[in-house]
Amino acid sequence: MAHDEQYRLRSGLTIVSEQSEQLEEMLAQLQQKIPANFILLVDVTGQVVTTKGDIGKHNLVMLGSLVAGDLAASQEIARLTGEYQDFQIVLREGQDSHIFIAEAGPYMAMLIQVNNDVPLGWARMVIRQSGEEIAQVLTMPAQEEPEWDLHAGEDDLSDLFEDALDDVWLE
C-alpha cells in the first residue's frame, strides 16, 4: 500500500497506509513471539487483510470466510449461554499443530496456527494482547493532513516568505 492510499473493506472499515504498516509490524512481532507458523487477519465479512508465515496451499478466500463465520458462530453461542466477553478466542487442538481463532476488536478476526509444542496458555495470552492492540490501531482516527491556504494574496506572500526565512535562521 502506498503511503497515501486507503483500503476500504467490505465491512465498511477503511484502513489507511499508516494503520496497514502498524498491522504488518504487529503481526510480524506476534509471529515471532509465539512463534506462529501462519497468521491470517480478516475482517468480519471474511475479507483477507493480510497474512504472515507459510501460506502453503491454503485457499485464503475460503479460509477467510470460514474464520469469520466460525468466530461469529462462537460469539453467538457465548451470548446465548451467557459467556460472551470481548476478545474471545476459539482453540482447535490438532495432532501436529493448534489453531486459534481470535477476535481483534469489532471489525477483525485472526487465525493463528502454532506447533503443538507451543504452550497454549502462553499463546492465548499473547494472541489476546495482540487482538486488543490491533483493535486499538483500527479505532484510532487517521492523522489528518494539514490544510494549505493556497489563496494568499501578494501582500501575504511576502510576509509568509519573511516568516519562513526567520524560522530557518532563528532555529
PDB file of C-alpha atoms in Angstrom:
ATOM      1  CA  MET A   1       0.000   0.000   0.000  1.00  0.00           C
ATOM      2  CA  ALA A   2       1.445   3.358  -0.999  1.00  0.00           C
ATOM      3  CA  HIS A   3       1.942   5.976   1.694  1.00  0.00           C
ATOM      4  CA  ASP A   4      -1.241   7.907   0.923  1.00  0.00           C
ATOM      5  CA  GLU A   5      -3.525   5.010  -0.039  1.00  0.00           C
ATOM      6  CA  GLN A   6      -6.631   3.824   1.738  1.00  0.00           C
ATOM      7  CA  TYR A   7      -8.087   0.347   1.645  1.00  0.00           C
ATOM      8  CA  ARG A   8     -11.847   0.033   2.144  1.00  0.00           C
ATOM      9  CA  LEU A   9     -13.051  -3.340   3.399  1.00  0.00           C
ATOM     10  CA  ARG A  10     -16.475  -4.870   2.765  1.00  0.00           C
ATOM     11  CA  SER A  11     -17.213  -4.465   6.477  1.00  0.00           C
ATOM     12  CA  GLY A  12     -17.114  -0.681   5.973  1.00  0.00           C
ATOM     13  CA  LEU A  13     -13.790  -0.222   7.740  1.00  0.00           C
ATOM     14  CA  THR A  14     -11.171   1.869   5.959  1.00  0.00           C
ATOM     15  CA  ILE A  15      -7.513   1.101   6.617  1.00  0.00           C
ATOM     16  CA  VAL A  16      -5.048   3.879   5.820  1.00  0.00           C
ATOM     17  CA  SER A  17      -1.409   3.232   4.982  1.00  0.00           C
ATOM     18  CA  GLU A  18      -0.140   4.095   8.486  1.00  0.00           C
ATOM     19  CA  GLN A  19      -2.551   1.585  10.014  1.00  0.00           C
ATOM     20  CA  SER A  20      -1.579  -1.026   7.429  1.00  0.00           C
ATOM     21  CA  GLU A  21       2.092  -0.597   8.291  1.00  0.00           C
ATOM     22  CA  GLN A  22       1.320  -0.920  12.004  1.00  0.00           C
ATOM     23  CA  LEU A  23      -0.732  -4.072  11.401  1.00  0.00           C
ATOM     24  CA  GLU A  24       2.086  -5.640   9.383  1.00  0.00           C
ATOM     25  CA  GLU A  25       4.586  -4.879  12.157  1.00  0.00           C
ATOM     26  CA  MET A  26       2.269  -6.163  14.892  1.00  0.00           C
ATOM     27  CA  LEU A  27       1.639  -9.441  13.088  1.00  0.00           C
ATOM     28  CA  ALA A  28       5.365  -9.903  12.435  1.00  0.00           C
ATOM     29  CA  GLN A  29       6.000  -9.450  16.163  1.00  0.00           C
ATOM     30  CA  LEU A  30       3.166 -11.849  17.030  1.00  0.00           C
ATOM     31  CA  GLN A  31       4.542 -14.457  14.647  1.00  0.00           C
ATOM     32  CA  GLN A  32       7.975 -14.205  16.201  1.00  0.00           C
ATOM     33  CA  LYS A  33       6.862 -14.015  19.829  1.00  0.00           C
ATOM     34  CA  ILE A  34       4.626 -17.114  19.945  1.00  0.00           C
ATOM     35  CA  PRO A  35       6.156 -18.487  17.457  1.00  0.00           C
ATOM     36  CA  ALA A  36       3.411 -18.978  14.864  1.00  0.00           C
ATOM     37  CA  ASN A  37       3.592 -20.897  11.602  1.00  0.00           C
ATOM     38  CA  PHE A  38       0.838 -18.931   9.931  1.00  0.00           C
ATOM     39  CA  ILE A  39      -1.304 -15.875  10.722  1.00  0.00           C
ATOM     40  CA  LEU A  40      -4.329 -14.705   8.764  1.00  0.00           C
ATOM     41  CA  LEU A  41      -6.041 -11.384   9.508  1.00  0.00           C
ATOM     42  CA  VAL A  42      -9.545 -10.940   8.078  1.00  0.00           C
ATOM     43  CA  ASP A  43     -12.395  -8.522   8.578  1.00  0.00           C
ATOM     44  CA  VAL A  44     -15.740  -9.703   9.950  1.00  0.00           C
ATOM     45  CA  THR A  45     -17.008 -10.440   6.430  1.00  0.00           C
ATOM     46  CA  GLY A  46     -14.076 -12.784   5.813  1.00  0.00           C
ATOM     47  CA  GLN A  47     -12.171 -10.444   3.506  1.00  0.00           C
ATOM     48  CA  VAL A  48      -8.452 -11.145   3.798  1.00  0.00           C
ATOM     49  CA  VAL A  49      -6.485  -8.147   5.077  1.00  0.00           C
ATOM     50  CA  THR A  50      -3.005  -9.664   5.409  1.00  0.00           C
ATOM     51  CA  THR A  51      -1.079 -12.842   6.172  1.00  0.00           C
ATOM     52  CA  LYS A  52       2.206 -13.793   7.789  1.00  0.00           C
ATOM     53  CA  GLY A  53       4.135 -17.020   7.600  1.00  0.00           C
ATOM     54  CA  ASP A  54       3.839 -20.089   5.428  1.00  0.00           C
ATOM     55  CA  ILE A  55       0.706 -19.772   3.316  1.00  0.00           C
ATOM     56  CA  GLY A  56       1.303 -23.185   1.785  1.00  0.00           C
ATOM     57  CA  LYS A  57      -1.638 -24.401  -0.246  1.00  0.00           C
ATOM     58  CA  HIS A  58      -4.238 -22.569   1.844  1.00  0.00           C
ATOM     59  CA  ASN A  59      -7.159 -21.152  -0.113  1.00  0.00           C
ATOM     60  CA  LEU A  60      -7.121 -17.756   1.579  1.00  0.00           C
ATOM     61  CA  VAL A  61     -10.533 -16.623   0.330  1.00  0.00           C
ATOM     62  CA  MET A  62     -12.222 -19.761   1.634  1.00  0.00           C
ATOM     63  CA  LEU A  63     -10.203 -19.735   4.850  1.00  0.00           C
ATOM     64  CA  GLY A  64     -11.031 -16.070   5.485  1.00  0.00           C
ATOM     65  CA  SER A  65     -14.759 -16.719   5.118  1.00  0.00           C
ATOM     66  CA  LEU A  66     -14.597 -19.733   7.404  1.00  0.00           C
ATOM     67  CA  VAL A  67     -12.639 -17.851  10.073  1.00  0.00           C
ATOM     68  CA  ALA A  68     -15.187 -15.027  10.122  1.00  0.00           C
ATOM     69  CA  GLY A  69     -18.083 -17.491  10.193  1.00  0.00           C
ATOM     70  CA  ASP A  70     -16.510 -19.643  12.911  1.00  0.00           C
ATOM     71  CA  LEU A  71     -15.859 -16.645  15.134  1.00  0.00           C
ATOM     72  CA  ALA A  72     -19.366 -15.255  14.575  1.00  0.00           C
ATOM     73  CA  ALA A  73     -20.913 -18.634  15.463  1.00  0.00           C
ATOM     74  CA  SER A  74     -18.735 -18.980  18.572  1.00  0.00           C
ATOM     75  CA  GLN A  75     -19.631 -15.450  19.686  1.00  0.00           C
ATOM     76  CA  GLU A  76     -23.337 -16.164  19.292  1.00  0.00           C
ATOM     77  CA  ILE A  77     -23.035 -19.421  21.259  1.00  0.00           C
ATOM     78  CA  ALA A  78     -21.255 -17.479  24.011  1.00  0.00           C
ATOM     79  CA  ARG A  79     -24.020 -14.839  24.022  1.00  0.00           C
ATOM     80  CA  LEU A  80     -26.779 -17.461  24.218  1.00  0.00           C
ATOM     81  CA  THR A  81     -25.058 -19.240  27.109  1.00  0.00           C
ATOM     82  CA  GLY A  82     -24.195 -16.015  28.944  1.00  0.00           C
ATOM     83  CA  GLU A  83     -20.437 -16.431  28.483  1.00  0.00           C
ATOM     84  CA  TYR A  84     -19.692 -13.688  25.972  1.00  0.00           C
ATOM     85  CA  GLN A  85     -16.699 -11.433  26.551  1.00  0.00           C
ATOM     86  CA  ASP A  86     -14.674  -9.184  24.279  1.00  0.00           C
ATOM     87  CA  PHE A  87     -11.636 -10.640  22.510  1.00  0.00           C
ATOM     88  CA  GLN A  88     -12.884 -14.223  22.510  1.00  0.00           C
ATOM     89  CA  ILE A  89     -10.517 -16.965  21.395  1.00  0.00           C
ATOM     90  CA  VAL A  90     -11.501 -20.317  19.915  1.00  0.00           C
ATOM     91  CA  LEU A  91      -8.943 -23.133  20.097  1.00  0.00           C
ATOM     92  CA  ARG A  92      -8.769 -26.128  17.762  1.00  0.00           C
ATOM     93  CA  GLU A  93      -6.258 -28.663  19.034  1.00  0.00           C
ATOM     94  CA  GLY A  94      -4.653 -30.814  16.361  1.00  0.00           C
ATOM     95  CA  GLN A  95      -2.163 -33.644  16.311  1.00  0.00           C
ATOM     96  CA  ASP A  96       0.716 -31.618  14.840  1.00  0.00           C
ATOM     97  CA  SER A  97      -0.465 -28.053  15.341  1.00  0.00           C
ATOM     98  CA  HIS A  98      -3.111 -25.970  17.053  1.00  0.00           C
ATOM     99  CA  ILE A  99      -5.279 -23.273  15.535  1.00  0.00           C
ATOM    100  CA  PHE A 100      -6.512 -20.226  17.403  1.00  0.00           C
ATOM    101  CA  ILE A 101      -9.308 -18.104  16.002  1.00  0.00           C
ATOM    102  CA  ALA A 102      -9.374 -14.804  17.827  1.00  0.00           C
ATOM    103  CA  GLU A 103     -11.384 -11.623  17.824  1.00  0.00           C
ATOM    104  CA  ALA A 104      -9.360  -8.476  17.165  1.00  0.00           C
ATOM    105  CA  GLY A 105     -11.944  -5.852  18.013  1.00  0.00           C
ATOM    106  CA  PRO A 106     -15.348  -5.380  16.433  1.00  0.00           C
ATOM    107  CA  TYR A 107     -14.059  -5.469  12.845  1.00  0.00           C
ATOM    108  CA  MET A 108     -11.319  -8.099  12.665  1.00  0.00           C
ATOM    109  CA  ALA A 109     -10.588 -11.752  13.298  1.00  0.00           C
ATOM    110  CA  MET A 110      -7.318 -13.674  13.270  1.00  0.00           C
ATOM    111  CA  LEU A 111      -6.372 -17.255  12.601  1.00  0.00           C
ATOM    112  CA  ILE A 112      -3.068 -18.250  14.186  1.00  0.00           C
ATOM    113  CA  GLN A 113      -1.525 -21.681  13.606  1.00  0.00           C
ATOM    114  CA  VAL A 114       1.155 -22.844  16.056  1.00  0.00           C
ATOM    115  CA  ASN A 115       3.108 -26.062  16.527  1.00  0.00           C
ATOM    116  CA  ASN A 116       1.749 -28.420  19.160  1.00  0.00           C
ATOM    117  CA  ASP A 117       4.793 -27.808  21.392  1.00  0.00           C
ATOM    118  CA  VAL A 118       3.862 -24.135  21.944  1.00  0.00           C
ATOM    119  CA  PRO A 119       2.322 -23.713  25.429  1.00  0.00           C
ATOM    120  CA  LEU A 120      -1.377 -22.983  24.911  1.00  0.00           C
ATOM    121  CA  GLY A 121      -1.645 -20.560  27.844  1.00  0.00           C
ATOM    122  CA  TRP A 122       1.289 -18.529  26.549  1.00  0.00           C
ATOM    123  CA  ALA A 123      -0.120 -18.431  23.023  1.00  0.00           C
ATOM    124  CA  ARG A 124      -3.581 -17.480  24.286  1.00  0.00           C
ATOM    125  CA  MET A 125      -2.182 -14.605  26.366  1.00  0.00           C
ATOM    126  CA  VAL A 126      -0.056 -13.201  23.524  1.00  0.00           C
ATOM    127  CA  ILE A 127      -2.869 -13.581  20.973  1.00  0.00           C
ATOM    128  CA  ARG A 128      -5.391 -11.826  23.198  1.00  0.00           C
ATOM    129  CA  GLN A 129      -2.975  -8.945  23.806  1.00  0.00           C
ATOM    130  CA  SER A 130      -2.314  -8.658  20.059  1.00  0.00           C
ATOM    131  CA  GLY A 131      -6.044  -8.647  19.330  1.00  0.00           C
ATOM    132  CA  GLU A 132      -6.538  -5.752  21.723  1.00  0.00           C
ATOM    133  CA  GLU A 133      -3.641  -3.836  20.150  1.00  0.00           C
ATOM    134  CA  ILE A 134      -4.965  -4.418  16.622  1.00  0.00           C
ATOM    135  CA  ALA A 135      -8.393  -3.163  17.677  1.00  0.00           C
ATOM    136  CA  GLN A 136      -6.782  -0.066  19.170  1.00  0.00           C
ATOM    137  CA  VAL A 137      -4.866   0.688  15.954  1.00  0.00           C
ATOM    138  CA  LEU A 138      -8.011   0.343  13.862  1.00  0.00           C
ATOM    139  CA  THR A 139     -10.151   2.544  16.094  1.00  0.00           C
ATOM    140  CA  MET A 140      -7.633   5.396  16.210  1.00  0.00           C
ATOM    141  CA  PRO A 141      -8.570   8.200  13.818  1.00  0.00           C
ATOM    142  CA  ALA A 142      -6.331   8.631  10.816  1.00  0.00           C
ATOM    143  CA  GLN A 143      -3.913  11.510  11.027  1.00  0.00           C
ATOM    144  CA  GLU A 144      -5.460  14.500   9.332  1.00  0.00           C
ATOM    145  CA  GLU A 145      -3.486  16.118   6.572  1.00  0.00           C
ATOM    146  CA  PRO A 146      -2.634  19.777   7.187  1.00  0.00           C
ATOM    147  CA  GLU A 147      -4.764  22.249   5.303  1.00  0.00           C
ATOM    148  CA  TRP A 148      -2.890  24.529   2.935  1.00  0.00           C
ATOM    149  CA  ASP A 149      -4.127  28.041   2.201  1.00  0.00           C
ATOM    150  CA  LEU A 150      -3.108  28.461  -1.428  1.00  0.00           C
ATOM    151  CA  HIS A 151      -5.177  31.590  -1.957  1.00  0.00           C
ATOM    152  CA  ALA A 152      -2.910  34.015  -0.113  1.00  0.00           C
ATOM    153  CA  GLY A 153      -2.652  37.493  -1.586  1.00  0.00           C
ATOM    154  CA  GLU A 154       0.642  39.001  -2.786  1.00  0.00           C
ATOM    155  CA  ASP A 155       0.950  41.054   0.411  1.00  0.00           C
ATOM    156  CA  ASP A 156       0.507  37.912   2.474  1.00  0.00           C
ATOM    157  CA  LEU A 157       3.074  36.082   0.356  1.00  0.00           C
ATOM    158  CA  SER A 158       5.906  38.448   1.269  1.00  0.00           C
ATOM    159  CA  ASP A 159       5.003  38.163   4.961  1.00  0.00           C
ATOM    160  CA  LEU A 160       4.916  34.373   4.710  1.00  0.00           C
ATOM    161  CA  PHE A 161       8.291  34.373   2.965  1.00  0.00           C
ATOM    162  CA  GLU A 162       9.832  36.600   5.655  1.00  0.00           C
ATOM    163  CA  ASP A 163       8.384  34.409   8.408  1.00  0.00           C
ATOM    164  CA  ALA A 164       9.764  31.283   6.748  1.00  0.00           C
ATOM    165  CA  LEU A 165      13.234  32.830   6.456  1.00  0.00           C
ATOM    166  CA  ASP A 166      13.116  33.958  10.082  1.00  0.00           C
ATOM    167  CA  ASP A 167      12.184  30.429  11.115  1.00  0.00           C
ATOM    168  CA  VAL A 168      15.154  28.997   9.201  1.00  0.00           C
ATOM    169  CA  TRP A 169      17.717  31.463  10.549  1.00  0.00           C
ATOM    170  CA  LEU A 170      16.450  31.661  14.113  1.00  0.00           C
ATOM    171  CA  GLU A 171      16.401  27.913  14.777  1.00  0.00           C
TER     172      GLU A 171
END
